[in-house]
JSON list of C-alpha atoms in Angstrom, two decimals:
[
{"chain": "A", "resi": 1, "resn": "MET", "atom": "CA", "xyz": [136.19, -81.14, 210.01]},
{"chain": "A", "resi": 2, "resn": "LYS", "atom": "CA", "xyz": [138.93, -79.09, 208.54]},
{"chain": "A", "resi": 3, "resn": "SER", "atom": "CA", "xyz": [142.44, -80.21, 209.38]},
{"chain": "A", "resi": 4, "resn": "ILE", "atom": "CA", "xyz": [145.53, -78.06, 209.57]},
{"chain": "A", "resi": 5, "resn": "SER", "atom": "CA", "xyz": [148.44, -79.45, 207.57]},
{"chain": "A", "resi": 6, "resn": "TYR", "atom": "CA", "xyz": [151.82, -78.21, 206.40]},
{"chain": "A", "resi": 7, "resn": "ASN", "atom": "CA", "xyz": [154.46, -79.58, 204.09]},
{"chain": "A", "resi": 8, "resn": "VAL", "atom": "CA", "xyz": [157.36, -79.94, 206.51]},
{"chain": "A", "resi": 9, "resn": "GLN", "atom": "CA", "xyz": [160.00, -80.58, 203.85]},
{"chain": "A", "resi": 10, "resn": "SER", "atom": "CA", "xyz": [159.22, -77.45, 201.86]},
{"chain": "A", "resi": 11, "resn": "ILE", "atom": "CA", "xyz": [159.09, -75.23, 204.95]},
{"chain": "A", "resi": 12, "resn": "PHE", "atom": "CA", "xyz": [162.42, -76.35, 206.45]},
{"chain": "A", "resi": 13, "resn": "ARG", "atom": "CA", "xyz": [164.44, -77.50, 203.46]},
{"chain": "A", "resi": 14, "resn": "LYS", "atom": "CA", "xyz": [167.13, -74.79, 203.88]},
{"chain": "A", "resi": 15, "resn": "LYS", "atom": "CA", "xyz": [167.79, -75.59, 207.53]},
{"chain": "A", "resi": 16, "resn": "LEU", "atom": "CA", "xyz": [167.85, -79.32, 206.89]},
{"chain": "A", "resi": 17, "resn": "ILE", "atom": "CA", "xyz": [170.12, -78.98, 203.86]},
{"chain": "A", "resi": 18, "resn": "SER", "atom": "CA", "xyz": [172.71, -77.23, 206.06]},
{"chain": "A", "resi": 19, "resn": "VAL", "atom": "CA", "xyz": [172.61, -80.28, 208.34]},
{"chain": "A", "resi": 20, "resn": "GLY", "atom": "CA", "xyz": [173.14, -82.57, 205.34]},
{"chain": "A", "resi": 21, "resn": "VAL", "atom": "CA", "xyz": [176.04, -80.53, 203.97]},
{"chain": "A", "resi": 22, "resn": "MET", "atom": "CA", "xyz": [177.73, -80.58, 207.38]},
{"chain": "A", "resi": 23, "resn": "THR", "atom": "CA", "xyz": [177.25, -84.35, 207.68]},
{"chain": "A", "resi": 24, "resn": "ALA", "atom": "CA", "xyz": [178.64, -84.95, 204.18]},
{"chain": "A", "resi": 25, "resn": "LEU", "atom": "CA", "xyz": [181.72, -82.80, 204.81]},
{"chain": "A", "resi": 26, "resn": "ILE", "atom": "CA", "xyz": [182.41, -84.55, 208.12]},
{"chain": "A", "resi": 27, "resn": "ARG", "atom": "CA", "xyz": [182.16, -87.98, 206.51]},
{"chain": "A", "resi": 28, "resn": "LEU", "atom": "CA", "xyz": [184.44, -86.97, 203.64]},
{"chain": "A", "resi": 29, "resn": "LEU", "atom": "CA", "xyz": [187.00, -85.54, 206.06]},
{"chain": "A", "resi": 30, "resn": "ILE", "atom": "CA", "xyz": [186.97, -88.78, 208.04]},
{"chain": "A", "resi": 31, "resn": "SER", "atom": "CA", "xyz": [187.44, -90.71, 204.77]},
{"chain": "A", "resi": 32, "resn": "ILE", "atom": "CA", "xyz": [190.49, -88.61, 203.94]},
{"chain": "A", "resi": 33, "resn": "ILE", "atom": "CA", "xyz": [191.94, -89.29, 207.40]},
{"chain": "A", "resi": 34, "resn": "SER", "atom": "CA", "xyz": [191.28, -93.02, 206.88]},
{"chain": "A", "resi": 35, "resn": "LEU", "atom": "CA", "xyz": [193.19, -92.95, 203.61]},
{"chain": "A", "resi": 36, "resn": "ALA", "atom": "CA", "xyz": [196.07, -91.17, 205.35]},
{"chain": "A", "resi": 37, "resn": "LYS", "atom": "CA", "xyz": [196.03, -93.94, 208.00]},
{"chain": "A", "resi": 38, "resn": "ALA", "atom": "CA", "xyz": [196.20, -96.57, 205.25]},
{"chain": "A", "resi": 39, "resn": "ARG", "atom": "CA", "xyz": [199.18, -94.76, 203.76]},
{"chain": "A", "resi": 40, "resn": "GLY", "atom": "CA", "xyz": [200.80, -94.66, 207.22]},
{"chain": "A", "resi": 41, "resn": "ILE", "atom": "CA", "xyz": [200.28, -98.40, 207.76]},
{"chain": "A", "resi": 42, "resn": "SER", "atom": "CA", "xyz": [201.80, -99.05, 204.35]},
{"chain": "A", "resi": 43, "resn": "ALA", "atom": "CA", "xyz": [204.86, -96.92, 205.17]},
{"chain": "A", "resi": 44, "resn": "LEU", "atom": "CA", "xyz": [205.21, -98.67, 208.55]},
{"chain": "A", "resi": 45, "resn": "ILE", "atom": "CA", "xyz": [205.14, -102.14, 206.99]},
{"chain": "A", "resi": 46, "resn": "ILE", "atom": "CA", "xyz": [207.58, -101.19, 204.24]},
{"chain": "A", "resi": 47, "resn": "SER", "atom": "CA", "xyz": [210.08, -99.69, 206.68]},
{"chain": "A", "resi": 48, "resn": "ALA", "atom": "CA", "xyz": [209.73, -102.66, 209.06]},
{"chain": "A", "resi": 49, "resn": "THR", "atom": "CA", "xyz": [210.40, -105.18, 206.29]},
{"chain": "A", "resi": 50, "resn": "GLU", "atom": "CA", "xyz": [213.49, -103.22, 205.25]},
{"chain": "A", "resi": 51, "resn": "ASN", "atom": "CA", "xyz": [214.87, -103.42, 208.83]},
{"chain": "A", "resi": 52, "resn": "ASP", "atom": "CA", "xyz": [215.14, -99.63, 209.03]},
{"chain": "A", "resi": 53, "resn": "VAL", "atom": "CA", "xyz": [214.62, -98.90, 212.74]},
{"chain": "A", "resi": 54, "resn": "ARG", "atom": "CA", "xyz": [214.66, -95.11, 212.45]},
{"chain": "A", "resi": 55, "resn": "SER", "atom": "CA", "xyz": [212.15, -95.07, 209.59]},
{"chain": "A", "resi": 56, "resn": "THR", "atom": "CA", "xyz": [209.98, -97.67, 211.36]},
{"chain": "A", "resi": 57, "resn": "SER", "atom": "CA", "xyz": [209.91, -95.57, 214.53]},
{"chain": "A", "resi": 58, "resn": "LEU", "atom": "CA", "xyz": [209.04, -92.44, 212.59]},
{"chain": "A", "resi": 59, "resn": "SER", "atom": "CA", "xyz": [206.30, -94.28, 210.69]},
{"chain": "A", "resi": 60, "resn": "ALA", "atom": "CA", "xyz": [204.88, -95.69, 213.93]},
{"chain": "A", "resi": 61, "resn": "ILE", "atom": "CA", "xyz": [204.79, -92.26, 215.57]},
{"chain": "A", "resi": 62, "resn": "THR", "atom": "CA", "xyz": [203.17, -90.77, 212.47]},
{"chain": "A", "resi": 63, "resn": "LEU", "atom": "CA", "xyz": [200.59, -93.54, 212.41]},
{"chain": "A", "resi": 64, "resn": "LEU", "atom": "CA", "xyz": [199.79, -93.05, 216.10]},
{"chain": "A", "resi": 65, "resn": "ALA", "atom": "CA", "xyz": [199.38, -89.32, 215.49]},
{"chain": "A", "resi": 66, "resn": "LEU", "atom": "CA", "xyz": [197.01, -90.02, 212.59]},
{"chain": "A", "resi": 67, "resn": "LEU", "atom": "CA", "xyz": [195.00, -92.45, 214.71]},
{"chain": "A", "resi": 68, "resn": "LEU", "atom": "CA", "xyz": [194.72, -89.90, 217.50]},
{"chain": "A", "resi": 69, "resn": "LEU", "atom": "CA", "xyz": [193.82, -87.14, 215.04]},
{"chain": "A", "resi": 70, "resn": "GLY", "atom": "CA", "xyz": [191.14, -89.33, 213.47]},
{"chain": "A", "resi": 71, "resn": "TYR", "atom": "CA", "xyz": [189.63, -90.20, 216.84]},
{"chain": "A", "resi": 72, "resn": "VAL", "atom": "CA", "xyz": [189.63, -86.60, 218.09]},
{"chain": "A", "resi": 73, "resn": "ALA", "atom": "CA", "xyz": [188.28, -85.25, 214.79]},
{"chain": "A", "resi": 74, "resn": "ASN", "atom": "CA", "xyz": [185.53, -87.87, 214.64]},
{"chain": "A", "resi": 75, "resn": "THR", "atom": "CA", "xyz": [184.44, -87.23, 218.22]},
{"chain": "A", "resi": 76, "resn": "TYR", "atom": "CA", "xyz": [184.57, -83.45, 218.01]},
{"chain": "A", "resi": 77, "resn": "LEU", "atom": "CA", "xyz": [182.84, -83.23, 214.63]},
{"chain": "A", "resi": 78, "resn": "SER", "atom": "CA", "xyz": [180.14, -85.69, 215.70]},
{"chain": "A", "resi": 79, "resn": "ILE", "atom": "CA", "xyz": [179.36, -83.53, 218.72]},
{"chain": "A", "resi": 80, "resn": "ILE", "atom": "CA", "xyz": [179.14, -80.41, 216.54]},
{"chain": "A", "resi": 81, "resn": "LYS", "atom": "CA", "xyz": [176.95, -82.22, 214.00]},
{"chain": "A", "resi": 82, "resn": "ASN", "atom": "CA", "xyz": [174.57, -83.56, 216.65]},
{"chain": "A", "resi": 83, "resn": "LYS", "atom": "CA", "xyz": [174.31, -80.12, 218.27]},
{"chain": "A", "resi": 84, "resn": "HIS", "atom": "CA", "xyz": [173.50, -78.61, 214.86]},
{"chain": "A", "resi": 85, "resn": "ILE", "atom": "CA", "xyz": [170.85, -81.27, 214.22]},
{"chain": "A", "resi": 86, "resn": "ILE", "atom": "CA", "xyz": [169.24, -80.71, 217.63]},
{"chain": "A", "resi": 87, "resn": "GLN", "atom": "CA", "xyz": [169.21, -76.93, 217.21]},
{"chain": "A", "resi": 88, "resn": "ASN", "atom": "CA", "xyz": [167.65, -77.13, 213.75]},
{"chain": "A", "resi": 89, "resn": "THR", "atom": "CA", "xyz": [165.11, -79.70, 214.90]},
{"chain": "A", "resi": 90, "resn": "HIS", "atom": "CA", "xyz": [164.06, -77.43, 217.75]},
{"chain": "A", "resi": 91, "resn": "THR", "atom": "CA", "xyz": [163.82, -74.42, 215.42]},
{"chain": "A", "resi": 92, "resn": "CYS", "atom": "CA", "xyz": [161.72, -76.41, 212.96]},
{"chain": "A", "resi": 93, "resn": "ARG", "atom": "CA", "xyz": [159.35, -77.65, 215.67]},
{"chain": "A", "resi": 94, "resn": "MET", "atom": "CA", "xyz": [158.94, -74.15, 217.05]},
{"chain": "A", "resi": 95, "resn": "SER", "atom": "CA", "xyz": [158.21, -72.81, 213.55]},
{"chain": "A", "resi": 96, "resn": "ILE", "atom": "CA", "xyz": [155.53, -75.47, 213.04]},
{"chain": "A", "resi": 97, "resn": "LEU", "atom": "CA", "xyz": [153.93, -74.57, 216.36]},
{"chain": "A", "resi": 98, "resn": "GLU", "atom": "CA", "xyz": [154.02, -70.87, 215.48]},
{"chain": "A", "resi": 99, "resn": "LYS", "atom": "CA", "xyz": [152.29, -71.62, 212.16]},
{"chain": "A", "resi": 100, "resn": "VAL", "atom": "CA", "xyz": [149.69, -73.78, 213.88]},
{"chain": "A", "resi": 101, "resn": "PHE", "atom": "CA", "xyz": [148.94, -71.22, 216.57]},
{"chain": "A", "resi": 102, "resn": "ALA", "atom": "CA", "xyz": [148.79, -68.41, 213.99]},
{"chain": "A", "resi": 103, "resn": "ASN", "atom": "CA", "xyz": [145.48, -69.95, 212.83]},
{"chain": "A", "resi": 104, "resn": "LYS", "atom": "CA", "xyz": [142.13, -69.09, 214.33]},
{"chain": "A", "resi": 105, "resn": "LEU", "atom": "CA", "xyz": [141.28, -70.93, 217.52]},
{"chain": "A", "resi": 106, "resn": "SER", "atom": "CA", "xyz": [138.22, -72.39, 215.84]},
{"chain": "A", "resi": 107, "resn": "SER", "atom": "CA", "xyz": [140.45, -74.02, 213.18]},
{"chain": "A", "resi": 108, "resn": "ILE", "atom": "CA", "xyz": [142.79, -75.38, 215.81]},
{"chain": "A", "resi": 109, "resn": "SER", "atom": "CA", "xyz": [139.96, -76.80, 217.90]},
{"chain": "A", "resi": 110, "resn": "LYS", "atom": "CA", "xyz": [138.40, -78.50, 214.87]},
{"chain": "A", "resi": 111, "resn": "SER", "atom": "CA", "xyz": [141.67, -80.15, 213.88]},
{"chain": "A", "resi": 112, "resn": "ARG", "atom": "CA", "xyz": [142.72, -83.44, 215.33]},
{"chain": "A", "resi": 113, "resn": "ALA", "atom": "CA", "xyz": [145.40, -83.16, 218.01]},
{"chain": "A", "resi": 114, "resn": "GLY", "atom": "CA", "xyz": [146.90, -86.54, 217.14]},
{"chain": "A", "resi": 115, "resn": "GLU", "atom": "CA", "xyz": [147.32, -85.49, 213.53]},
{"chain": "A", "resi": 116, "resn": "LEU", "atom": "CA", "xyz": [149.15, -82.31, 214.56]},
{"chain": "A", "resi": 117, "resn": "ILE", "atom": "CA", "xyz": [151.45, -84.23, 216.89]},
{"chain": "A", "resi": 118, "resn": "GLU", "atom": "CA", "xyz": [152.16, -86.76, 214.13]},
{"chain": "A", "resi": 119, "resn": "HIS", "atom": "CA", "xyz": [153.08, -83.98, 211.70]},
{"chain": "A", "resi": 120, "resn": "ILE", "atom": "CA", "xyz": [155.33, -82.31, 214.22]},
{"chain": "A", "resi": 121, "resn": "LYS", "atom": "CA", "xyz": [157.13, -85.48, 215.29]},
{"chain": "A", "resi": 122, "resn": "ASP", "atom": "CA", "xyz": [157.03, -88.10, 212.53]},
{"chain": "A", "resi": 123, "resn": "ASP", "atom": "CA", "xyz": [157.18, -85.88, 209.46]},
{"chain": "A", "resi": 124, "resn": "LEU", "atom": "CA", "xyz": [159.93, -83.73, 210.89]},
{"chain": "A", "resi": 125, "resn": "ASP", "atom": "CA", "xyz": [161.94, -86.78, 212.01]},
{"chain": "A", "resi": 126, "resn": "THR", "atom": "CA", "xyz": [161.52, -88.30, 208.54]},
{"chain": "A", "resi": 127, "resn": "SER", "atom": "CA", "xyz": [162.68, -85.07, 206.89]},
{"chain": "A", "resi": 128, "resn": "ILE", "atom": "CA", "xyz": [165.66, -84.74, 209.21]},
{"chain": "A", "resi": 129, "resn": "ASN", "atom": "CA", "xyz": [166.67, -88.36, 208.58]},
{"chain": "A", "resi": 130, "resn": "TYR", "atom": "CA", "xyz": [166.40, -87.79, 204.82]},
{"chain": "A", "resi": 131, "resn": "TYR", "atom": "CA", "xyz": [168.54, -84.65, 204.81]},
{"chain": "A", "resi": 132, "resn": "ALA", "atom": "CA", "xyz": [170.94, -85.60, 207.64]},
{"chain": "A", "resi": 133, "resn": "ASN", "atom": "CA", "xyz": [171.59, -89.24, 206.68]},
{"chain": "A", "resi": 134, "resn": "THR", "atom": "CA", "xyz": [170.23, -90.38, 203.30]},
{"chain": "A", "resi": 135, "resn": "ILE", "atom": "CA", "xyz": [171.43, -87.54, 201.07]},
{"chain": "A", "resi": 136, "resn": "PRO", "atom": "CA", "xyz": [174.86, -87.20, 202.79]},
{"chain": "A", "resi": 137, "resn": "SER", "atom": "CA", "xyz": [175.38, -90.96, 202.52]},
{"chain": "A", "resi": 138, "resn": "LEU", "atom": "CA", "xyz": [174.77, -90.78, 198.78]},
{"chain": "A", "resi": 139, "resn": "ILE", "atom": "CA", "xyz": [177.07, -87.77, 198.37]},
{"chain": "A", "resi": 140, "resn": "CYS", "atom": "CA", "xyz": [179.78, -89.39, 200.52]},
{"chain": "A", "resi": 141, "resn": "GLY", "atom": "CA", "xyz": [179.54, -92.67, 198.64]},
{"chain": "A", "resi": 142, "resn": "ILE", "atom": "CA", "xyz": [180.18, -90.87, 195.37]},
{"chain": "A", "resi": 143, "resn": "GLY", "atom": "CA", "xyz": [182.93, -88.75, 196.95]},
{"chain": "A", "resi": 144, "resn": "GLN", "atom": "CA", "xyz": [184.60, -91.80, 198.49]},
{"chain": "A", "resi": 145, "resn": "ILE", "atom": "CA", "xyz": [184.65, -93.58, 195.15]},
{"chain": "A", "resi": 146, "resn": "GLY", "atom": "CA", "xyz": [186.47, -90.56, 193.71]},
{"chain": "A", "resi": 147, "resn": "LEU", "atom": "CA", "xyz": [188.87, -90.43, 196.66]},
{"chain": "A", "resi": 148, "resn": "TYR", "atom": "CA", "xyz": [189.68, -94.14, 196.39]},
{"chain": "A", "resi": 149, "resn": "ILE", "atom": "CA", "xyz": [190.28, -93.88, 192.65]},
{"chain": "A", "resi": 150, "resn": "VAL", "atom": "CA", "xyz": [192.68, -90.99, 193.21]},
{"chain": "A", "resi": 151, "resn": "PHE", "atom": "CA", "xyz": [194.35, -92.80, 196.11]},
{"chain": "A", "resi": 152, "resn": "LEU", "atom": "CA", "xyz": [194.82, -96.00, 194.12]},
{"chain": "A", "resi": 153, "resn": "SER", "atom": "CA", "xyz": [196.07, -94.14, 191.05]},
{"chain": "A", "resi": 154, "resn": "LEU", "atom": "CA", "xyz": [198.81, -92.50, 193.17]},
{"chain": "A", "resi": 155, "resn": "LEU", "atom": "CA", "xyz": [200.17, -95.87, 194.33]}
]
């Protein structure tokens, strides 16, 4: 029996790379906000130890604003990222089905249905996880090291 198979990663690499780039940028933005929060906590502690009430109040308000900004940005960007992942996943699955059904009916009937379902679900999920989590985590780890080095050198 002849089976129908496709290389999911090569077919959808462009769509999945856009998901990875978005994830990496979101994580780097959140890292920058976290560094700004650390700077705000530092300013708050310094002004509190110097008994400067006005500066302490200003630092506390700034820190609260940064915390709120970080929470809102994280929530909003996560929603956008998840929507983008779901849309691209759906597009990829539909493209696979179009390629499968573009074959002759005799080829489709000779192929194993379980194998097709496995390719559509497991291979696509593996590819999405690779491009949406693994690669962005590597990029963000390298980017965060650079950010922390710059942050610590400015202290």
